[in-house]
């Protein structure tokens, strides 16, 4: 059995061919070569390594000026007070940690199910490609649609751009059977992601009920959750369980509650959903939650969040056949009563 696997690179430029990349399986899930390679690619593409090197070589006077520029840049933002309380070295260290952090957006095209042979297919892209004005990736967008998914929008497309995947992407496959403790990379080839996708077998399976894609499979439950989120919340379609009652609030499939020092949001998600399909971005006054590529919430929190103390967990839901995703937001201002949890964009 080979210790190598293949995955594909789909450039945004349609004039460029889809190519095969090869990497080692040795790292397994904990040190996956595809994820590492994708993160490094987008880090280099965005100039992250060059910026990090320039910052490391900056003189003390230049670093002092950079720190002051950062304070001035965020003078009118919620982070202004925190930045003003930090010395120059602390701000520089914060910038360096950001510059040295290679990240990417992972979209689950299929989650593993018995029908698809416990095969998970994921797409790796730049996590800010749309805002960076990268080109629409038509082939990646068509692949996402072929798996039954709706297309990601950005602020209801107020930027005038069509919904879809932007920038270059990588696509890989793995055999993922949690019950049998199996996680192994499996080859993904160009013929699996191009041509008439309606005839590509794994895409056809993904669209079937229980096929792990966006229609009828595990991801379909996420679409129902999104629809429910738009119906409730006390007359405000953009607020998650708005109400201001510090007790437990329930609105069409999701709940939130609060104590003096934290706010807890609970989402019902599909059976078989695991932590690796969950992506949570905690901000000073923002929260974005997505599962298997589907956004569950994205907006401003009522109060300030202590990012380093905020967490999420996922477990079986005893009240249903699915699982429950629990987001815990640590309040920056303890004792403050929030009137709502998240106001969606």
Short mmCIF file of C-alpha atoms in Angstrom, two decimals:
data_model
loop_
_atom_site.label_atom_id
_atom_site.label_comp_id
_atom_site.label_asym_id
_atom_site.label_seq_id
_atom_site.Cartn_x
_atom_site.Cartn_y
_atom_site.Cartn_z
CA UNK A 1 0.00 0.00 0.00
CA UNK A 2 1.39 3.39 -1.00
CA UNK A 3 2.31 5.89 1.72
CA UNK A 4 1.51 8.72 -0.70
CA UNK A 5 -1.82 10.20 -1.77
CA UNK A 6 -2.96 12.52 -4.55
CA UNK A 7 -5.13 15.62 -4.42
CA UNK A 8 -6.00 18.30 -6.95
CA UNK A 9 -5.29 21.98 -7.40
CA UNK A 10 -8.00 24.02 -9.15
CA UNK A 11 -6.76 27.46 -10.23
CA UNK A 12 -9.24 30.33 -10.39
CA UNK A 13 -7.96 31.12 -13.89
CA UNK A 14 -9.87 28.77 -16.23
CA UNK A 15 -7.04 28.97 -18.76
CA UNK A 16 -4.85 27.08 -16.30
CA UNK A 17 -5.31 23.29 -16.05
CA UNK A 18 -6.35 21.35 -12.97
CA UNK A 19 -3.23 19.61 -11.70
CA UNK A 20 -2.39 16.69 -9.40
CA UNK A 21 -0.40 17.21 -6.21
CA UNK A 22 1.20 14.39 -4.19
CA UNK A 23 1.89 14.24 -0.47
CA UNK A 24 2.64 11.77 2.32
CA UNK A 25 -0.05 10.07 4.41
CA UNK A 26 2.36 9.74 7.33
CA UNK A 27 1.00 12.71 9.30
CA UNK A 28 -2.51 11.27 9.51
CA UNK A 29 -5.30 13.53 10.72
CA UNK A 30 -3.27 15.34 13.38
CA UNK A 31 -0.59 16.48 10.92
CA UNK A 32 -2.38 16.28 7.59
CA UNK A 33 -0.07 17.16 4.70
CA UNK A 34 -2.85 18.55 2.49
CA UNK A 35 -4.03 21.02 5.14
CA UNK A 36 -0.44 22.08 5.86
CA UNK A 37 0.41 22.53 2.18
CA UNK A 38 -2.77 24.49 1.50
CA UNK A 39 -2.20 26.83 4.45
CA UNK A 40 1.38 27.47 3.38
CA UNK A 41 0.32 28.13 -0.22
CA UNK A 42 -2.23 30.78 0.77
CA UNK A 43 0.19 32.23 3.33
CA UNK A 44 2.81 32.72 0.61
CA UNK A 45 0.23 33.93 -1.93
CA UNK A 46 -1.00 36.67 0.41
CA UNK A 47 2.55 37.85 1.15
CA UNK A 48 2.38 36.71 4.77
CA UNK A 49 5.91 35.34 4.91
CA UNK A 50 7.38 38.51 3.35
CA UNK A 51 5.53 40.71 5.86
CA UNK A 52 6.66 38.53 8.76
CA UNK A 53 10.28 38.72 7.59
CA UNK A 54 10.11 42.49 7.16
CA UNK A 55 8.69 42.90 10.66
CA UNK A 56 11.41 40.69 12.14
CA UNK A 57 14.09 42.86 10.52
CA UNK A 58 12.52 46.19 11.55
CA UNK A 59 14.56 48.49 13.78
CA UNK A 60 13.32 49.47 17.28
CA UNK A 61 12.30 52.88 15.92
CA UNK A 62 10.39 51.28 13.04
CA UNK A 63 8.61 48.89 15.40
CA UNK A 64 7.63 51.80 17.64
CA UNK A 65 6.14 53.60 14.64
CA UNK A 66 4.31 50.44 13.51
CA UNK A 67 2.76 50.06 16.97
CA UNK A 68 1.61 53.67 16.93
CA UNK A 69 0.16 53.26 13.44
CA UNK A 70 -1.84 50.27 14.66
CA UNK A 71 -3.27 52.29 17.56
CA UNK A 72 -4.28 55.08 15.20
CA UNK A 73 -5.74 52.67 12.67
CA UNK A 74 -8.06 51.15 15.28
CA UNK A 75 -8.71 54.35 17.25
CA UNK A 76 -12.44 54.27 16.52
CA UNK A 77 -12.90 50.50 16.88
CA UNK A 78 -13.94 48.48 19.97
CA UNK A 79 -10.31 47.31 20.24
CA UNK A 80 -8.97 50.86 20.78
CA UNK A 81 -9.01 50.73 24.60
CA UNK A 82 -7.27 47.36 24.68
CA UNK A 83 -4.57 48.51 22.22
CA UNK A 84 -3.94 51.70 24.18
CA UNK A 85 -3.34 49.60 27.30
CA UNK A 86 -0.73 47.47 25.49
CA UNK A 87 2.92 48.54 25.22
CA UNK A 88 4.73 48.62 21.88
CA UNK A 89 6.35 45.21 22.33
CA UNK A 90 2.98 43.57 23.09
CA UNK A 91 1.46 45.03 19.91
CA UNK A 92 4.44 43.92 17.82
CA UNK A 93 4.20 40.40 19.29
CA UNK A 94 0.49 40.34 18.44
CA UNK A 95 1.19 41.37 14.85
CA UNK A 96 3.97 38.80 14.53
CA UNK A 97 1.74 36.00 15.78
CA UNK A 98 -0.85 37.02 13.19
CA UNK A 99 1.67 37.27 10.35
CA UNK A 100 3.15 33.88 11.22
CA UNK A 101 -0.24 32.18 11.30
CA UNK A 102 -1.01 30.30 8.10
CA UNK A 103 -4.73 29.62 7.73
CA UNK A 104 -7.23 28.58 5.09
CA UNK A 105 -10.98 28.12 4.64
CA UNK A 106 -12.05 24.47 4.66
CA UNK A 107 -15.37 23.64 3.00
CA UNK A 108 -16.73 20.13 3.44
CA UNK A 109 -18.23 19.06 0.11
CA UNK A 110 -19.29 15.73 1.62
CA UNK A 111 -19.34 14.45 5.17
CA UNK A 112 -18.70 10.70 5.58
CA UNK A 113 -21.83 8.51 5.58
CA UNK A 114 -22.46 4.77 5.03
CA UNK A 115 -23.94 5.56 1.59
CA UNK A 116 -20.79 7.25 0.33
CA UNK A 117 -18.48 4.64 1.89
CA UNK A 118 -17.45 7.04 4.66
CA UNK A 119 -15.65 9.24 2.16
CA UNK A 120 -15.22 12.90 3.07
CA UNK A 121 -14.29 15.43 0.38
CA UNK A 122 -13.05 18.87 1.39
CA UNK A 123 -12.10 22.05 -0.45
CA UNK A 124 -9.30 24.27 0.85
CA UNK A 125 -9.22 27.94 -0.13
CA UNK A 126 -8.03 31.35 1.03
CA UNK A 127 -10.22 32.38 3.97
CA UNK A 128 -10.46 35.98 2.72
CA UNK A 129 -10.30 35.49 -1.03
CA UNK A 130 -13.47 37.39 -1.86
CA UNK A 131 -12.41 40.48 0.07
CA UNK A 132 -8.98 40.34 -1.54
CA UNK A 133 -10.66 40.67 -4.96
CA UNK A 134 -9.41 37.30 -6.17
CA UNK A 135 -11.15 35.96 -9.27
CA UNK A 136 -14.30 33.85 -9.10
CA UNK A 137 -13.32 30.18 -9.37
CA UNK A 138 -16.00 28.89 -11.73
CA UNK A 139 -14.83 25.28 -11.64
CA UNK A 140 -14.74 25.16 -7.84
CA UNK A 141 -18.13 26.87 -7.69
CA UNK A 142 -19.62 24.30 -10.08
CA UNK A 143 -18.13 21.48 -8.01
CA UNK A 144 -19.78 22.81 -4.87
CA UNK A 145 -23.14 23.04 -6.67
CA UNK A 146 -22.68 19.53 -8.09
CA UNK A 147 -22.50 18.23 -4.51
CA UNK A 148 -25.85 19.86 -3.73
CA UNK A 149 -24.62 22.85 -1.77
CA UNK A 150 -25.93 26.39 -1.92
CA UNK A 151 -23.31 28.98 -2.72
CA UNK A 152 -21.65 31.12 -0.03
CA UNK A 153 -22.66 34.76 -0.08
CA UNK A 154 -20.95 37.72 1.51
CA UNK A 155 -23.10 40.33 3.28
CA UNK A 156 -26.01 39.40 0.97
CA UNK A 157 -23.76 40.11 -2.04
CA UNK A 158 -23.72 43.82 -1.26
CA UNK A 159 -20.24 43.97 -2.78
CA UNK A 160 -21.84 43.36 -6.19
CA UNK A 161 -20.00 40.09 -6.73
CA UNK A 162 -21.80 36.84 -7.54
CA UNK A 163 -22.03 34.07 -4.95
CA UNK A 164 -19.39 31.42 -5.32
CA UNK A 165 -15.86 30.28 -4.51
CA UNK A 166 -13.11 32.83 -5.04
CA UNK A 167 -9.42 32.26 -5.63
CA UNK A 168 -7.42 29.06 -6.12
CA UNK A 169 -8.46 25.94 -4.22
CA UNK A 170 -7.23 22.46 -3.35
CA UNK A 171 -9.59 19.48 -3.14
CA UNK A 172 -8.83 16.24 -1.31
CA UNK A 173 -10.58 13.08 -0.16
CA UNK A 174 -10.23 10.86 2.90
CA UNK A 175 -11.73 7.65 4.28
CA UNK A 176 -13.19 8.70 7.63
CA UNK A 177 -15.00 6.09 9.71
CA UNK A 178 -15.08 7.12 13.36
CA UNK A 179 -16.67 3.87 14.57
CA UNK A 180 -13.83 1.79 13.12
CA UNK A 181 -11.21 4.40 14.07
CA UNK A 182 -10.18 4.93 10.44
CA UNK A 183 -8.87 8.18 8.96
CA UNK A 184 -6.76 7.91 5.84
CA UNK A 185 -6.17 10.05 2.77
CA UNK A 186 -7.51 8.60 -0.50
CA UNK A 187 -6.58 9.72 -4.02
CA UNK A 188 -8.53 12.54 -5.67
CA UNK A 189 -7.83 12.98 -9.40
CA UNK A 190 -8.69 15.64 -12.02
CA UNK A 191 -11.35 13.42 -13.58
CA UNK A 192 -13.12 13.48 -10.20
CA UNK A 193 -13.61 17.25 -10.31
CA UNK A 194 -13.99 18.33 -13.94
CA UNK A 195 -16.09 17.66 -17.02
CA UNK A 196 -19.78 16.82 -16.77
CA UNK A 197 -20.10 16.69 -13.00
CA UNK A 198 -23.66 15.37 -13.20
CA UNK A 199 -22.10 12.09 -14.34
CA UNK A 200 -19.28 11.95 -11.78
CA UNK A 201 -20.24 9.15 -9.42
CA UNK A 202 -19.19 10.65 -6.08
CA UNK A 203 -21.02 13.90 -6.91
CA UNK A 204 -24.14 11.92 -7.85
CA UNK A 205 -23.97 10.07 -4.55
CA UNK A 206 -23.45 13.32 -2.61
CA UNK A 207 -26.79 14.67 -3.87
CA UNK A 208 -28.74 11.59 -2.77
CA UNK A 209 -30.50 11.33 0.57
CA UNK A 210 -27.86 10.25 3.07
CA UNK A 211 -25.09 10.87 0.55
CA UNK A 212 -23.30 13.45 2.69
CA UNK A 213 -23.66 16.41 0.33
CA UNK A 214 -25.95 19.42 0.42
CA UNK A 215 -29.28 17.80 -0.50
CA UNK A 216 -30.85 14.96 1.43
CA UNK A 217 -27.62 14.00 3.18
CA UNK A 218 -26.27 15.07 6.52
CA UNK A 219 -25.78 18.61 5.27
CA UNK A 220 -29.49 18.97 4.53
CA UNK A 221 -30.16 19.35 8.24
CA UNK A 222 -27.90 22.38 8.23
CA UNK A 223 -30.02 24.02 5.54
CA UNK A 224 -33.11 23.46 7.69
CA UNK A 225 -31.34 25.10 10.60
CA UNK A 226 -30.52 28.13 8.48
CA UNK A 227 -34.14 28.41 7.34
CA UNK A 228 -35.34 28.21 10.93
CA UNK A 229 -32.89 30.89 11.98
CA UNK A 230 -34.42 33.33 9.48
CA UNK A 231 -37.97 32.80 10.80
CA UNK A 232 -37.73 33.41 14.51
CA UNK A 233 -36.13 35.75 17.03
CA UNK A 234 -39.00 37.89 18.18
CA UNK A 235 -39.68 39.78 14.98
CA UNK A 236 -36.03 40.52 14.17
CA UNK A 237 -34.94 38.15 11.41
CA UNK A 238 -31.28 39.07 11.88
CA UNK A 239 -31.00 38.42 15.61
CA UNK A 240 -30.31 35.01 17.13
CA UNK A 241 -32.82 34.53 19.92
CA UNK A 242 -33.05 38.23 20.70
CA UNK A 243 -34.89 38.92 23.89
CA UNK A 244 -32.79 40.14 26.77
CA UNK A 245 -34.10 37.55 29.21
CA UNK A 246 -31.08 36.12 31.05
CA UNK A 247 -32.87 32.76 31.21
CA UNK A 248 -32.92 30.11 28.51
CA UNK A 249 -34.29 31.25 25.13
CA UNK A 250 -35.40 28.85 22.40
CA UNK A 251 -36.11 29.78 18.79
CA UNK A 252 -36.70 27.20 16.04
CA UNK A 253 -33.85 24.78 16.65
CA UNK A 254 -31.31 26.88 18.51
CA UNK A 255 -31.08 28.13 22.08
CA UNK A 256 -29.08 30.64 24.06
CA UNK A 257 -28.66 31.46 27.72
CA UNK A 258 -26.36 33.55 29.85
CA UNK A 259 -24.83 33.84 33.31
CA UNK A 260 -22.89 36.71 34.83
CA UNK A 261 -19.69 35.68 33.08
CA UNK A 262 -20.65 33.83 29.87
CA UNK A 263 -23.17 33.40 27.05
CA UNK A 264 -23.95 29.94 25.68
CA UNK A 265 -25.38 29.26 22.20
CA UNK A 266 -26.56 25.76 21.28
CA UNK A 267 -27.21 24.60 17.70
CA UNK A 268 -28.74 21.29 16.59
CA UNK A 269 -26.54 19.77 13.89
CA UNK A 270 -26.64 16.62 11.81
CA UNK A 271 -25.92 13.10 13.12
CA UNK A 272 -22.27 12.20 12.60
CA UNK A 273 -21.08 15.82 12.70
CA UNK A 274 -17.62 15.98 14.30
CA UNK A 275 -15.54 18.81 15.68
CA UNK A 276 -13.27 18.87 12.63
CA UNK A 277 -16.25 19.99 10.48
CA UNK A 278 -16.87 22.93 12.81
CA UNK A 279 -15.22 26.30 12.28
CA UNK A 280 -15.69 29.03 14.88
CA UNK A 281 -14.18 32.51 14.60
CA UNK A 282 -14.34 34.36 17.90
CA UNK A 283 -13.93 38.12 17.68
CA UNK A 284 -13.80 40.96 20.22
CA UNK A 285 -17.43 41.70 19.38
CA UNK A 286 -18.17 39.23 16.57
CA UNK A 287 -18.90 35.53 16.09
CA UNK A 288 -18.94 33.36 12.97
CA UNK A 289 -19.94 29.69 13.15
CA UNK A 290 -19.97 27.28 10.22
CA UNK A 291 -20.43 23.51 10.00
CA UNK A 292 -19.47 21.47 6.93
CA UNK A 293 -19.17 24.67 4.92
CA UNK A 294 -22.60 26.00 5.91
CA UNK A 295 -22.72 29.23 7.95
CA UNK A 296 -24.94 28.98 11.03
CA UNK A 297 -24.32 32.51 12.26
CA UNK A 298 -22.13 35.44 11.32
CA UNK A 299 -22.52 38.80 13.00
CA UNK A 300 -21.98 41.12 15.93
CA UNK A 301 -22.41 40.04 19.54
CA UNK A 302 -24.38 42.24 21.95
CA UNK A 303 -21.43 42.65 24.31
CA UNK A 304 -17.66 42.31 24.27
CA UNK A 305 -16.12 38.84 24.14
CA UNK A 306 -13.02 37.56 25.91
CA UNK A 307 -11.69 35.64 22.91
CA UNK A 308 -9.01 33.60 24.68
CA UNK A 309 -11.52 32.23 27.19
CA UNK A 310 -14.23 31.34 24.65
CA UNK A 311 -14.66 27.74 23.49
CA UNK A 312 -16.95 25.30 21.68
CA UNK A 313 -17.89 21.66 22.18
CA UNK A 314 -19.96 19.16 20.23
CA UNK A 315 -21.76 16.14 21.64
CA UNK A 316 -24.72 13.84 21.07
CA UNK A 317 -28.07 15.54 21.69
CA UNK A 318 -30.17 13.37 24.04
CA UNK A 319 -33.35 15.15 22.88
CA UNK A 320 -32.92 14.25 19.22
CA UNK A 321 -31.18 11.82 16.87
CA UNK A 322 -28.54 14.39 16.01
CA UNK A 323 -25.77 16.26 17.79
CA UNK A 324 -25.53 19.59 19.56
CA UNK A 325 -22.92 22.27 18.98
CA UNK A 326 -22.38 24.43 22.06
CA UNK A 327 -20.60 27.79 21.73
CA UNK A 328 -19.49 29.42 24.98
CA UNK A 329 -18.67 33.14 24.82
CA UNK A 330 -16.81 34.49 27.83
CA UNK A 331 -18.05 37.99 28.68
CA UNK A 332 -15.38 40.68 28.71
CA UNK A 333 -17.53 42.70 31.10
CA UNK A 334 -18.66 40.25 33.76
CA UNK A 335 -22.10 40.87 35.20
CA UNK A 336 -23.32 42.62 32.05
CA UNK A 337 -26.72 41.42 30.79
CA UNK A 338 -26.87 40.84 27.05
CA UNK A 339 -30.08 41.73 25.20
CA UNK A 340 -29.27 39.28 22.40
CA UNK A 341 -26.52 36.84 21.52
CA UNK A 342 -25.60 37.57 17.87
CA UNK A 343 -26.99 40.04 15.36
CA UNK A 344 -26.39 38.53 11.92
CA UNK A 345 -24.96 40.69 9.15
#
